[in-house]
CSV table of C-alpha atoms in Angstrom, one decimal:
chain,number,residue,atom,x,y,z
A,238,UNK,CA,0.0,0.0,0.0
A,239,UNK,CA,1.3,3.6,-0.7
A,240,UNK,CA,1.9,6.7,1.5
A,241,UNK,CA,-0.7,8.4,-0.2
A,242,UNK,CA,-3.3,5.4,0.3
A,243,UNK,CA,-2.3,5.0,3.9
A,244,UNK,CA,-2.6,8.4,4.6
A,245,UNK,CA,-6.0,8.7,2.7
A,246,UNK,CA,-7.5,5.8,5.0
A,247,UNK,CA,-6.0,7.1,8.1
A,248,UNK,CA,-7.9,10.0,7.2
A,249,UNK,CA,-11.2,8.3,5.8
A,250,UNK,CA,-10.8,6.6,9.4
A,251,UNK,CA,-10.9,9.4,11.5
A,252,UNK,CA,-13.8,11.2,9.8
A,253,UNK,CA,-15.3,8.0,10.3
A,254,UNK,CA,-14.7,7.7,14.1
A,255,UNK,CA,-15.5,11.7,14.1
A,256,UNK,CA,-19.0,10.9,12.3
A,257,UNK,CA,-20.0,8.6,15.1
A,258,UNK,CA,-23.5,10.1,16.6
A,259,UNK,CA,-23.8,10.6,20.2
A,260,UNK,CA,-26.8,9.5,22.3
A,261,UNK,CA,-29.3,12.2,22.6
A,262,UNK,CA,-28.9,13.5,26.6
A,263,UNK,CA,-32.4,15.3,26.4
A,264,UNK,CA,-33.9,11.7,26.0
A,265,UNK,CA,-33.9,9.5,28.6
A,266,UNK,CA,-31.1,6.2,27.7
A,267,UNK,CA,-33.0,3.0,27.1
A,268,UNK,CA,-32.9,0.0,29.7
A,269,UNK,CA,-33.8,-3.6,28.9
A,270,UNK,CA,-35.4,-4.4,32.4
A,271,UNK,CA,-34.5,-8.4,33.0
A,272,UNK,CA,-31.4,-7.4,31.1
A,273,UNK,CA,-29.1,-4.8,31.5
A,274,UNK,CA,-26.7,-4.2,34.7
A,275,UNK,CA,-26.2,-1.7,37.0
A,276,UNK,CA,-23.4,0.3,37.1
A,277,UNK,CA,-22.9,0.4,41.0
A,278,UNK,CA,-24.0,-3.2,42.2
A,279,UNK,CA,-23.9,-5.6,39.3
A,280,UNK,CA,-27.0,-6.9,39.4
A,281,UNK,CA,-29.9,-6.9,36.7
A,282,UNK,CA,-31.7,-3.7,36.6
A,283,UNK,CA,-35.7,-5.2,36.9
A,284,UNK,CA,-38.5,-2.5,38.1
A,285,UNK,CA,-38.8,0.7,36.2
A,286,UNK,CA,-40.2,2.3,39.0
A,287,UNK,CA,-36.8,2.5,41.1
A,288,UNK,CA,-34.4,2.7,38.1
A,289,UNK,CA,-32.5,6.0,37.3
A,290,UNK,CA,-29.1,6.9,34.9
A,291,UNK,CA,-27.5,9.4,34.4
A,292,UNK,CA,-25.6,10.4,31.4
A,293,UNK,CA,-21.7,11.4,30.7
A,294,UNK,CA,-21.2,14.8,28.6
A,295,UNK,CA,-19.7,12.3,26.3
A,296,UNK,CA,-23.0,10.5,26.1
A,297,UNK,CA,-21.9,7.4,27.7
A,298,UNK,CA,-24.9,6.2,29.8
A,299,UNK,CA,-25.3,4.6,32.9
A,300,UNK,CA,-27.8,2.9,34.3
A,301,UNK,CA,-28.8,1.8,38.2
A,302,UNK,CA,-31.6,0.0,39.6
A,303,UNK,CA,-31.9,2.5,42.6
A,304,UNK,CA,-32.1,5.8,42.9
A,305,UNK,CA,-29.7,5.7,45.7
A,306,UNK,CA,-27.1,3.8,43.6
A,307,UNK,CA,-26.9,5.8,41.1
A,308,UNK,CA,-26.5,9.1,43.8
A,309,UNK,CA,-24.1,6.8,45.6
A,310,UNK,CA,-22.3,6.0,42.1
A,311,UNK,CA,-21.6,9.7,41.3
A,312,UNK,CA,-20.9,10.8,44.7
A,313,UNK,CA,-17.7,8.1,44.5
A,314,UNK,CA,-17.2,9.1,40.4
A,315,UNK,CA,-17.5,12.5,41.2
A,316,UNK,CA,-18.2,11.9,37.0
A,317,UNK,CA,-19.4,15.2,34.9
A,318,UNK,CA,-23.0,14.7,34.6
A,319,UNK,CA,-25.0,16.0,31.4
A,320,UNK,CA,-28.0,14.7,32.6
A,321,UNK,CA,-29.7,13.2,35.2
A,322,UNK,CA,-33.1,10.3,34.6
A,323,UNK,CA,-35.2,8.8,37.2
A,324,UNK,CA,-38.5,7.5,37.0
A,325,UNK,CA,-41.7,8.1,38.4
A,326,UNK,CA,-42.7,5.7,41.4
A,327,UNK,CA,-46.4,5.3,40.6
A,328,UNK,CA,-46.4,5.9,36.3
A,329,UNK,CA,-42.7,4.4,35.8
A,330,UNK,CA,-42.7,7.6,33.2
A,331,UNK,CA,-38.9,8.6,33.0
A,332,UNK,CA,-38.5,12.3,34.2
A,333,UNK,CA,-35.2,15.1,34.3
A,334,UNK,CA,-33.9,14.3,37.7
A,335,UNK,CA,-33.8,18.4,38.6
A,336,UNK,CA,-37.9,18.3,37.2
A,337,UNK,CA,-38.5,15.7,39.7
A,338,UNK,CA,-39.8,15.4,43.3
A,339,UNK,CA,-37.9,12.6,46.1
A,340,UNK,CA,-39.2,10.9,49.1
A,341,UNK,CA,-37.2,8.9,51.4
A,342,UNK,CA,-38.7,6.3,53.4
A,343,UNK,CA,-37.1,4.4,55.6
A,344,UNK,CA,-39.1,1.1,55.6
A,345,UNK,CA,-39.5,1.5,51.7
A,346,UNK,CA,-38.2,-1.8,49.7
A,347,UNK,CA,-36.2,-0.3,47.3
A,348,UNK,CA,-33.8,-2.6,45.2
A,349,UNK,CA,-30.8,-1.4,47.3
A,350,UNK,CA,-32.6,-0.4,50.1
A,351,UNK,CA,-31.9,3.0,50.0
A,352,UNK,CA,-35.9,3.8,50.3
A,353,UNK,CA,-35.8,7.2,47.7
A,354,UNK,CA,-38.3,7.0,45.3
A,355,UNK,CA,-39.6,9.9,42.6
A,356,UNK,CA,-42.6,12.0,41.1
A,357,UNK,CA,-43.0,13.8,38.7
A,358,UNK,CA,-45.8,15.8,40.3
A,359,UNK,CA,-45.0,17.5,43.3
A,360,UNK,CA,-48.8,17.2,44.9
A,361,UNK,CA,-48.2,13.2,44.5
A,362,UNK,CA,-45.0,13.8,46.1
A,363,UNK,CA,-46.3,15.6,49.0
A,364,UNK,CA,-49.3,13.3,49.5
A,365,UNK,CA,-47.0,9.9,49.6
A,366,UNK,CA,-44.6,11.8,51.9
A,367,UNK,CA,-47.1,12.7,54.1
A,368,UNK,CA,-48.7,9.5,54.4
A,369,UNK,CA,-45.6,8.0,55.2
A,370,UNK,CA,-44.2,10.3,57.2
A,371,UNK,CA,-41.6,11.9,55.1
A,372,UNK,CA,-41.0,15.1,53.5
A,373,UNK,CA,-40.9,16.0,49.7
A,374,UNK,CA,-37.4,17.1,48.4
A,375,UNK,CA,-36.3,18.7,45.3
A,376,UNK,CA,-33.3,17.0,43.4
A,377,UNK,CA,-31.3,19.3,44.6
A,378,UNK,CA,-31.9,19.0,48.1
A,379,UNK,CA,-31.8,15.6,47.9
A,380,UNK,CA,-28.3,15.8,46.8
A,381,UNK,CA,-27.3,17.6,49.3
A,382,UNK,CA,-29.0,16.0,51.9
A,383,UNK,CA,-27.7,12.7,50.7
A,384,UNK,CA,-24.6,13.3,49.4
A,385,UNK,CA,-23.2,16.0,51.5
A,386,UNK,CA,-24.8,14.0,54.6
A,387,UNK,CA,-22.7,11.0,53.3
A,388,UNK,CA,-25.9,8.8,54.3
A,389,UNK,CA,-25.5,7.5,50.9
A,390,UNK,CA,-21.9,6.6,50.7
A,391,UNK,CA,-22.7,3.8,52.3
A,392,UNK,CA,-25.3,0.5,51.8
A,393,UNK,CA,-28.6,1.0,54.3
A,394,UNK,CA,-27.9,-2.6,55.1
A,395,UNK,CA,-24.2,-2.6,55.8
């Protein structure tokens, strides 16, 4: 093979790998429940209603099957987030994290047992927490309740 042809495919290549299309952040990544993993503990990702990801500003998604994981995932990261998806606990509609509303219960079966689940609807929100004795959070002050706390550092169970 020639320079010129060698040079003309290492170009063709790199246009190629340039070309490559990025997952769309502003939609929510796709999980096969039954099927895919999660990125904190391993195991198969299996009720919508507790699942959440989050996606890389290089579009590289990852997925959880806890809330809580996923919080407790970034908060070890400390990755660059573009986006944040959780869904909602009674529709299991995926919603932008910083449009949702969080309630922690503490006797709450979650996957990981982390007890945080999500609504998109704030009155929903409100009316779960109050009948179990919780209080409705924004994203943000769940974050910082949970992260800057360090209550989600560690596994509930451990």
């Amino acid at each position: 093979m020639t320079k010129t042809r060698r040079f003309l495919l290492a170009i063709y290549l790199l246009l190629l790998g340039a070309c490559q299309a990025r997952p769309d952040t502003s939609l929510p990544p796709e999980i096969l429940f039954g099927e895919d993993i999660c990125t904190e503990c391993g195991m198969i990702i299996s009720e919508a209603r507790f699942a959440a990801a989050y996606y890389t500003p290089g579009g590289e998604a990852r997925r959880f099957d806890d809330i809580g994981g996923m919080l407790t995932h970034h908060a070890r990261q400390q990755e660059d987030v573009a986006r944040f998806w959780v869904h909602d606990y009674e529709t299991e509609e995926w919603i932008v994290a910083g449009d949702a509303f969080f309630v922690s219960v503490d006797d709450l079966h979650t996957p990981m047992g982390f007890g945080l689940v999500a609504f998109s609807d704030q009155t929903r929100a409100r009316n779960f927490a109050d009948q179990s004795q919780s209080m409705a959070m924004t994203f943000d002050q769940t974050m910082e309740k949970y992260l800057q706390g360090g209550a989600l550092l560690e596994h509930p169970d451990s």
